[in-house]
């Protein structure tokens, strides 16, 4: 089959690193990078380090308001689909690139496969929730990471084409964990001792676009009395500057890092404090306690198993969790066996 895959944002490159090469064993893949993420440390580094095939097209859409960004993607993707005539469009996750790929498939009557389908935060103010609900409802193949995702889809009346394959991010971390441990020298570069720092990331619109939430989060990190490493997403960098928020010298801000350095930083962290979707699961896979600065999460299994805690943007809750949150049980295998890419590829073949 000729499969046109649409990617564009950092987490999608990492998912494609687990899936693309597997898919290409049996199918022809046309890889389209929308250019939603474009800084070299948000894009190129992942292709170089992780052996992701070079995109056949880079739309170079870049940043902008949701309508502008998604609209430009739609126009460009439609043109490519009319030319390439794929048998299927494959999209990942919940970004604007995901929605654009799915809408083009839907309008051109090309079957859509959605990897990481079925997730819900039940907060429709999140752009991600809007993107994933819309994409799921027009997809023909819904590859879901967990039983919870199957249930979410069933409750919305989606029962056909749902396949619980496990999580492709579990595949990704298994693929690169050992290499990260061997190759990454980020701990010595940053002069860090294993288990003697907290790793943090912040980038979700609900936190960055609200001055109170972002100020509270930084205040909690500033006052936690821990060494914090903060690889800073460009969105957050911009808002910290715009809001004139002060960072204490307990927080070490670094540029976004590649996946190998990120795995190493996660694996040796005492705890992880984040609002990222992907990192909540990676913390779970690596058995690092995760403190999630959101009011809800799609990854409820990590909470139910006691390895993740929701603290919103509440200063005291964040500080308290940094000092006291300690999982007491072993994480259970709830996101598949780490062979999701293989399963997805064989379902597509069938
Ligand atoms: C997007 C996704 C989000 C995902 C995140 C992963 C949407 C609606 N959101 O959010 O679900 O969690 O990617 O990281 O699709 N910027 C740069 N350089 C870049 C990329 C972005 O400077 O290479 C800056 C720009 O100022 C831009 C801002 O970051 O306006 C936000 O980028 P955008 O892609 O719109 O959204 P993300 O916050 O990255
Ligand atoms: N990540 C990375 N470098 C960084 C920050 C994150 O490689 O500096 C990886 C992280 O390990 C995970 C993915 O990027 O695999 C998550 O992306 P992000 O948090 O941007 O998006 P989300 O998962 O919230 O959509």
PDB file of N, CA, C and O and ligand atoms in Angstrom, residues 8-12 35-43 62-66 69-70 73 94-98 126-128 131-132 203-205 208-209 233-236 238-239 275-278, ligand 1:
ATOM      1  N   UNK A   8       4.743  16.598  12.170  1.00  0.00           N
ATOM      2  CA  UNK A   8       5.082  18.019  12.164  1.00  0.00           C
ATOM      3  C   UNK A   8       5.621  18.531  13.491  1.00  0.00           C
ATOM      4  O   UNK A   8       6.301  19.546  13.526  1.00  0.00           O
ATOM      5  N   UNK A   9       5.303  17.822  14.574  1.00  0.00           N
ATOM      6  CA  UNK A   9       5.713  18.310  15.898  1.00  0.00           C
ATOM      7  C   UNK A   9       6.599  17.268  16.595  1.00  0.00           C
ATOM      8  O   UNK A   9       6.511  16.079  16.297  1.00  0.00           O
ATOM      9  N   UNK A  10       7.404  17.756  17.523  1.00  0.00           N
ATOM     10  CA  UNK A  10       8.406  16.923  18.214  1.00  0.00           C
ATOM     11  C   UNK A  10       7.905  15.524  18.604  1.00  0.00           C
ATOM     12  O   UNK A  10       8.549  14.526  18.247  1.00  0.00           O
ATOM     13  N   UNK A  11       6.794  15.410  19.338  1.00  0.00           N
ATOM     14  CA  UNK A  11       6.405  14.056  19.759  1.00  0.00           C
ATOM     15  C   UNK A  11       6.060  13.147  18.583  1.00  0.00           C
ATOM     16  O   UNK A  11       6.178  11.919  18.687  1.00  0.00           O
ATOM     17  N   UNK A  12       5.666  13.757  17.464  1.00  0.00           N
ATOM     18  CA  UNK A  12       5.329  12.930  16.285  1.00  0.00           C
ATOM     19  C   UNK A  12       6.583  12.376  15.619  1.00  0.00           C
ATOM     20  O   UNK A  12       6.547  11.288  15.044  1.00  0.00           O
ATOM     21  N   UNK A  35       6.242  21.057   8.959  1.00  0.00           N
ATOM     22  CA  UNK A  35       7.062  22.206   9.356  1.00  0.00           C
ATOM     23  C   UNK A  35       6.466  22.942  10.543  1.00  0.00           C
ATOM     24  O   UNK A  35       6.888  24.056  10.857  1.00  0.00           O
ATOM     25  N   UNK A  36       5.511  22.302  11.249  1.00  0.00           N
ATOM     26  CA  UNK A  36       4.959  22.961  12.449  1.00  0.00           C
ATOM     27  C   UNK A  36       6.079  23.263  13.442  1.00  0.00           C
ATOM     28  O   UNK A  36       6.131  24.340  14.020  1.00  0.00           O
ATOM     29  N   UNK A  37       6.944  22.296  13.674  1.00  0.00           N
ATOM     30  CA  UNK A  37       8.172  22.551  14.444  1.00  0.00           C
ATOM     31  C   UNK A  37       9.327  22.613  13.454  1.00  0.00           C
ATOM     32  O   UNK A  37       9.406  21.792  12.537  1.00  0.00           O
ATOM     33  N   UNK A  38      10.208  23.579  13.643  1.00  0.00           N
ATOM     34  CA  UNK A  38      11.208  23.857  12.601  1.00  0.00           C
ATOM     35  C   UNK A  38      12.583  24.192  13.167  1.00  0.00           C
ATOM     36  O   UNK A  38      13.584  24.070  12.468  1.00  0.00           O
ATOM     37  N   UNK A  39      12.704  24.634  14.422  1.00  0.00           N
ATOM     38  CA  UNK A  39      14.041  24.873  14.990  1.00  0.00           C
ATOM     39  C   UNK A  39      14.806  23.549  14.915  1.00  0.00           C
ATOM     40  O   UNK A  39      14.209  22.486  15.072  1.00  0.00           O
ATOM     41  N   UNK A  40      16.133  23.638  14.757  1.00  0.00           N
ATOM     42  CA  UNK A  40      16.839  22.365  14.576  1.00  0.00           C
ATOM     43  C   UNK A  40      16.721  21.480  15.826  1.00  0.00           C
ATOM     44  O   UNK A  40      16.610  20.260  15.707  1.00  0.00           O
ATOM     45  N   UNK A  41      16.659  22.110  17.028  1.00  0.00           N
ATOM     46  CA  UNK A  41      16.543  21.260  18.223  1.00  0.00           C
ATOM     47  C   UNK A  41      15.088  20.841  18.523  1.00  0.00           C
ATOM     48  O   UNK A  41      14.825  20.133  19.496  1.00  0.00           O
ATOM     49  N   UNK A  42      14.160  21.254  17.668  1.00  0.00           N
ATOM     50  CA  UNK A  42      12.773  20.788  17.780  1.00  0.00           C
ATOM     51  C   UNK A  42      12.417  19.847  16.624  1.00  0.00           C
ATOM     52  O   UNK A  42      11.344  19.263  16.595  1.00  0.00           O
ATOM     53  N   UNK A  43      13.327  19.721  15.663  1.00  0.00           N
ATOM     54  CA  UNK A  43      12.994  18.936  14.469  1.00  0.00           C
ATOM     55  C   UNK A  43      14.185  18.123  13.944  1.00  0.00           C
ATOM     56  O   UNK A  43      14.253  16.918  14.170  1.00  0.00           O
ATOM     57  N   UNK A  62       5.413  26.399   9.505  1.00  0.00           N
ATOM     58  CA  UNK A  62       5.868  27.231  10.624  1.00  0.00           C
ATOM     59  C   UNK A  62       4.752  27.566  11.600  1.00  0.00           C
ATOM     60  O   UNK A  62       3.709  26.910  11.637  1.00  0.00           O
ATOM     61  N   UNK A  63       4.989  28.616  12.398  1.00  0.00           N
ATOM     62  CA  UNK A  63       4.066  28.960  13.491  1.00  0.00           C
ATOM     63  C   UNK A  63       2.977  29.910  13.023  1.00  0.00           C
ATOM     64  O   UNK A  63       3.104  30.548  11.980  1.00  0.00           O
ATOM     65  N   UNK A  64       1.930  30.019  13.851  1.00  0.00           N
ATOM     66  CA  UNK A  64       0.844  30.957  13.558  1.00  0.00           C
ATOM     67  C   UNK A  64      -0.382  30.603  14.356  1.00  0.00           C
ATOM     68  O   UNK A  64      -0.381  29.596  15.083  1.00  0.00           O
ATOM     69  N   UNK A  65      -1.421  31.418  14.232  1.00  0.00           N
ATOM     70  CA  UNK A  65      -2.678  31.093  14.908  1.00  0.00           C
ATOM     71  C   UNK A  65      -3.207  29.757  14.383  1.00  0.00           C
ATOM     72  O   UNK A  65      -2.851  29.326  13.287  1.00  0.00           O
ATOM     73  N   UNK A  66      -4.091  29.146  15.167  1.00  0.00           N
ATOM     74  CA  UNK A  66      -4.558  27.796  14.808  1.00  0.00           C
ATOM     75  C   UNK A  66      -5.163  27.740  13.404  1.00  0.00           C
ATOM     76  O   UNK A  66      -4.848  26.844  12.621  1.00  0.00           O
ATOM     77  N   UNK A  69      -2.459  28.290  10.693  1.00  0.00           N
ATOM     78  CA  UNK A  69      -1.517  27.166  10.610  1.00  0.00           C
ATOM     79  C   UNK A  69      -2.200  25.936   9.998  1.00  0.00           C
ATOM     80  O   UNK A  69      -1.692  25.318   9.062  1.00  0.00           O
ATOM     81  N   UNK A  70      -3.394  25.604  10.529  1.00  0.00           N
ATOM     82  CA  UNK A  70      -4.092  24.408  10.048  1.00  0.00           C
ATOM     83  C   UNK A  70      -4.537  24.614   8.599  1.00  0.00           C
ATOM     84  O   UNK A  70      -4.445  23.701   7.772  1.00  0.00           O
ATOM     85  N   UNK A  73      -1.766  24.175   6.165  1.00  0.00           N
ATOM     86  CA  UNK A  73      -1.445  22.737   6.046  1.00  0.00           C
ATOM     87  C   UNK A  73      -2.447  22.047   5.122  1.00  0.00           C
ATOM     88  O   UNK A  73      -2.079  21.226   4.286  1.00  0.00           O
ATOM     89  N   UNK A  94      -2.305  14.438  18.398  1.00  0.00           N
ATOM     90  CA  UNK A  94      -3.387  15.416  18.582  1.00  0.00           C
ATOM     91  C   UNK A  94      -2.978  16.849  18.259  1.00  0.00           C
ATOM     92  O   UNK A  94      -3.499  17.802  18.821  1.00  0.00           O
ATOM     93  N   UNK A  95      -2.024  17.022  17.365  1.00  0.00           N
ATOM     94  CA  UNK A  95      -1.591  18.392  17.056  1.00  0.00           C
ATOM     95  C   UNK A  95      -2.381  18.934  15.854  1.00  0.00           C
ATOM     96  O   UNK A  95      -3.153  18.209  15.226  1.00  0.00           O
ATOM     97  N   UNK A  96      -2.100  20.180  15.515  1.00  0.00           N
ATOM     98  CA  UNK A  96      -2.746  20.755  14.331  1.00  0.00           C
ATOM     99  C   UNK A  96      -2.339  19.994  13.067  1.00  0.00           C
ATOM    100  O   UNK A  96      -3.131  19.889  12.130  1.00  0.00           O
ATOM    101  N   UNK A  97      -1.128  19.460  13.041  1.00  0.00           N
ATOM    102  CA  UNK A  97      -0.704  18.648  11.883  1.00  0.00           C
ATOM    103  C   UNK A  97      -1.572  17.387  11.770  1.00  0.00           C
ATOM    104  O   UNK A  97      -1.881  16.938  10.664  1.00  0.00           O
ATOM    105  N   UNK A  98      -1.940  16.815  12.921  1.00  0.00           N
ATOM    106  CA  UNK A  98      -2.799  15.626  12.933  1.00  0.00           C
ATOM    107  C   UNK A  98      -4.147  15.946  12.297  1.00  0.00           C
ATOM    108  O   UNK A  98      -4.634  15.232  11.420  1.00  0.00           O
ATOM    109  N   UNK A 126      -8.919  22.500  25.456  1.00  0.00           N
ATOM    110  CA  UNK A 126      -7.558  22.199  24.982  1.00  0.00           C
ATOM    111  C   UNK A 126      -7.566  22.004  23.472  1.00  0.00           C
ATOM    112  O   UNK A 126      -8.371  21.221  22.959  1.00  0.00           O
ATOM    113  N   UNK A 127      -6.649  22.670  22.763  1.00  0.00           N
ATOM    114  CA  UNK A 127      -6.600  22.434  21.309  1.00  0.00           C
ATOM    115  C   UNK A 127      -6.374  20.953  21.003  1.00  0.00           C
ATOM    116  O   UNK A 127      -6.904  20.421  20.031  1.00  0.00           O
ATOM    117  N   UNK A 128      -5.602  20.278  21.864  1.00  0.00           N
ATOM    118  CA  UNK A 128      -5.309  18.860  21.632  1.00  0.00           C
ATOM    119  C   UNK A 128      -6.579  18.020  21.701  1.00  0.00           C
ATOM    120  O   UNK A 128      -6.759  17.084  20.928  1.00  0.00           O
ATOM    121  N   UNK A 131      -8.560  18.513  18.551  1.00  0.00           N
ATOM    122  CA  UNK A 131      -7.922  17.819  17.418  1.00  0.00           C
ATOM    123  C   UNK A 131      -8.136  16.314  17.485  1.00  0.00           C
ATOM    124  O   UNK A 131      -8.394  15.660  16.486  1.00  0.00           O
ATOM    125  N   UNK A 132      -8.040  15.752  18.699  1.00  0.00           N
ATOM    126  CA  UNK A 132      -8.128  14.291  18.752  1.00  0.00           C
ATOM    127  C   UNK A 132      -9.563  13.804  18.588  1.00  0.00           C
ATOM    128  O   UNK A 132      -9.801  12.771  17.929  1.00  0.00           O
ATOM    129  N   UNK A 203       5.074  23.348  28.518  1.00  0.00           N
ATOM    130  CA  UNK A 203       4.805  23.945  27.203  1.00  0.00           C
ATOM    131  C   UNK A 203       3.333  24.035  26.849  1.00  0.00           C
ATOM    132  O   UNK A 203       2.978  24.657  25.853  1.00  0.00           O
ATOM    133  N   UNK A 204       2.452  23.405  27.630  1.00  0.00           N
ATOM    134  CA  UNK A 204       1.046  23.368  27.219  1.00  0.00           C
ATOM    135  C   UNK A 204       0.427  24.762  27.246  1.00  0.00           C
ATOM    136  O   UNK A 204       0.627  25.524  28.206  1.00  0.00           O
ATOM    137  N   UNK A 205      -0.366  25.037  26.210  1.00  0.00           N
ATOM    138  CA  UNK A 205      -0.993  26.357  26.077  1.00  0.00           C
ATOM    139  C   UNK A 205      -1.746  26.757  27.353  1.00  0.00           C
ATOM    140  O   UNK A 205      -1.689  27.912  27.782  1.00  0.00           O
ATOM    141  N   UNK A 208       1.089  28.043  29.577  1.00  0.00           N
ATOM    142  CA  UNK A 208       1.940  29.153  29.116  1.00  0.00           C
ATOM    143  C   UNK A 208       1.140  30.414  28.804  1.00  0.00           C
ATOM    144  O   UNK A 208       1.636  31.523  28.996  1.00  0.00           O
ATOM    145  N   UNK A 209      -0.098  30.242  28.335  1.00  0.00           N
ATOM    146  CA  UNK A 209      -0.857  31.420  27.891  1.00  0.00           C
ATOM    147  C   UNK A 209      -1.577  32.134  29.028  1.00  0.00           C
ATOM    148  O   UNK A 209      -2.253  33.121  28.799  1.00  0.00           O
ATOM    149  N   UNK A 233      10.869  24.753  26.098  1.00  0.00           N
ATOM    150  CA  UNK A 233      10.156  24.819  24.814  1.00  0.00           C
ATOM    151  C   UNK A 233      10.126  26.286  24.367  1.00  0.00           C
ATOM    152  O   UNK A 233       9.928  27.176  25.195  1.00  0.00           O
ATOM    153  N   UNK A 234      10.297  26.554  23.063  1.00  0.00           N
ATOM    154  CA  UNK A 234      10.330  27.961  22.608  1.00  0.00           C
ATOM    155  C   UNK A 234       9.057  28.742  22.960  1.00  0.00           C
ATOM    156  O   UNK A 234       9.130  29.951  23.208  1.00  0.00           O
ATOM    157  N   UNK A 235       7.919  28.058  23.006  1.00  0.00           N
ATOM    158  CA  UNK A 235       6.674  28.751  23.385  1.00  0.00           C
ATOM    159  C   UNK A 235       6.788  29.323  24.796  1.00  0.00           C
ATOM    160  O   UNK A 235       6.444  30.469  25.061  1.00  0.00           O
ATOM    161  N   UNK A 236       7.337  28.517  25.703  1.00  0.00           N
ATOM    162  CA  UNK A 236       7.416  28.916  27.108  1.00  0.00           C
ATOM    163  C   UNK A 236       8.481  30.004  27.303  1.00  0.00           C
ATOM    164  O   UNK A 236       8.289  30.945  28.081  1.00  0.00           O
ATOM    165  N   UNK A 238       9.231  32.271  25.254  1.00  0.00           N
ATOM    166  CA  UNK A 238       8.645  33.533  24.802  1.00  0.00           C
ATOM    167  C   UNK A 238       7.730  34.120  25.901  1.00  0.00           C
ATOM    168  O   UNK A 238       7.818  35.307  26.226  1.00  0.00           O
ATOM    169  N   UNK A 239       6.909  33.271  26.507  1.00  0.00           N
ATOM    170  CA  UNK A 239       5.960  33.790  27.508  1.00  0.00           C
ATOM    171  C   UNK A 239       6.659  34.214  28.800  1.00  0.00           C
ATOM    172  O   UNK A 239       6.256  35.195  29.427  1.00  0.00           O
ATOM    173  N   UNK A 275       4.139  19.130  32.134  1.00  0.00           N
ATOM    174  CA  UNK A 275       2.761  19.155  31.635  1.00  0.00           C
ATOM    175  C   UNK A 275       2.683  18.428  30.294  1.00  0.00           C
ATOM    176  O   UNK A 275       1.671  18.502  29.596  1.00  0.00           O
ATOM    177  N   UNK A 276       3.749  17.740  29.933  1.00  0.00           N
ATOM    178  CA  UNK A 276       3.797  17.021  28.653  1.00  0.00           C
ATOM    179  C   UNK A 276       2.969  15.743  28.719  1.00  0.00           C
ATOM    180  O   UNK A 276       2.919  15.067  29.749  1.00  0.00           O
ATOM    181  N   UNK A 277       2.364  15.389  27.585  1.00  0.00           N
ATOM    182  CA  UNK A 277       1.654  14.111  27.513  1.00  0.00           C
ATOM    183  C   UNK A 277       2.639  12.959  27.446  1.00  0.00           C
ATOM    184  O   UNK A 277       2.600  12.033  28.256  1.00  0.00           O
ATOM    185  N   UNK A 278       3.560  13.052  26.479  1.00  0.00           N
ATOM    186  CA  UNK A 278       4.502  11.954  26.261  1.00  0.00           C
ATOM    187  C   UNK A 278       5.380  11.673  27.470  1.00  0.00           C
ATOM    188  O   UNK A 278       5.634  10.518  27.810  1.00  0.00           O
TER     189      UNK A 278
HETATM  190  C1  LIG B   1       2.310  21.701  19.684  1.00  0.00           C
HETATM  191  C2  LIG B   1       0.996  20.955  19.857  1.00  0.00           C
HETATM  192  C3  LIG B   1       0.955  20.323  21.247  1.00  0.00           C
HETATM  193  C4  LIG B   1       2.181  19.466  21.487  1.00  0.00           C
HETATM  194  C5  LIG B   1       3.449  20.263  21.218  1.00  0.00           C
HETATM  195  C6  LIG B   1       4.650  19.360  21.317  1.00  0.00           C
HETATM  196  C7  LIG B   1      -0.886  21.968  18.645  1.00  0.00           C
HETATM  197  C8  LIG B   1      -2.122  22.765  18.778  1.00  0.00           C
HETATM  198  N1  LIG B   1      -0.133  21.860  19.767  1.00  0.00           N
HETATM  199  O1  LIG B   1       2.330  22.746  20.625  1.00  0.00           O
HETATM  200  O2  LIG B   1      -0.186  19.491  21.340  1.00  0.00           O
HETATM  201  O3  LIG B   1       2.170  19.059  22.834  1.00  0.00           O
HETATM  202  O4  LIG B   1       3.391  20.809  19.875  1.00  0.00           O
HETATM  203  O5  LIG B   1       5.813  20.066  21.579  1.00  0.00           O
HETATM  204  O6  LIG B   1      -0.594  21.452  17.602  1.00  0.00           O
HETATM  205  N2  LIG B   1       8.165  27.611  18.180  1.00  0.00           N
HETATM  206  C9  LIG B   1       9.454  27.930  17.822  1.00  0.00           C
HETATM  207  N3  LIG B   1      10.168  27.002  17.116  1.00  0.00           N
HETATM  208  C10 LIG B   1       9.652  25.802  16.734  1.00  0.00           C
HETATM  209  C11 LIG B   1       8.336  25.498  17.090  1.00  0.00           C
HETATM  210  C12 LIG B   1       7.612  26.417  17.817  1.00  0.00           C
HETATM  211  O7  LIG B   1       9.972  29.002  18.142  1.00  0.00           O
HETATM  212  O8  LIG B   1      10.381  25.004  16.099  1.00  0.00           O
HETATM  213  C13 LIG B   1       7.406  28.600  18.999  1.00  0.00           C
HETATM  214  C14 LIG B   1       6.656  29.637  18.180  1.00  0.00           C
HETATM  215  O9  LIG B   1       6.681  30.828  18.901  1.00  0.00           O
HETATM  216  C15 LIG B   1       5.247  29.079  18.178  1.00  0.00           C
HETATM  217  C16 LIG B   1       5.151  28.404  19.538  1.00  0.00           C
HETATM  218  O10 LIG B   1       6.445  27.885  19.781  1.00  0.00           O
HETATM  219  O11 LIG B   1       4.277  30.069  18.010  1.00  0.00           O
HETATM  220  C17 LIG B   1       4.144  27.293  19.597  1.00  0.00           C
HETATM  221  O12 LIG B   1       4.370  26.316  18.570  1.00  0.00           O
HETATM  222  P1  LIG B   1       3.150  25.417  18.020  1.00  0.00           P
HETATM  223  O13 LIG B   1       3.667  24.386  17.111  1.00  0.00           O
HETATM  224  O14 LIG B   1       2.071  26.309  17.496  1.00  0.00           O
HETATM  225  O15 LIG B   1       2.560  24.765  19.303  1.00  0.00           O
HETATM  226  P2  LIG B   1       3.293  23.981  20.462  1.00  0.00           P
HETATM  227  O16 LIG B   1       3.152  24.758  21.709  1.00  0.00           O
HETATM  228  O17 LIG B   1       4.648  23.577  20.041  1.00  0.00           O
END
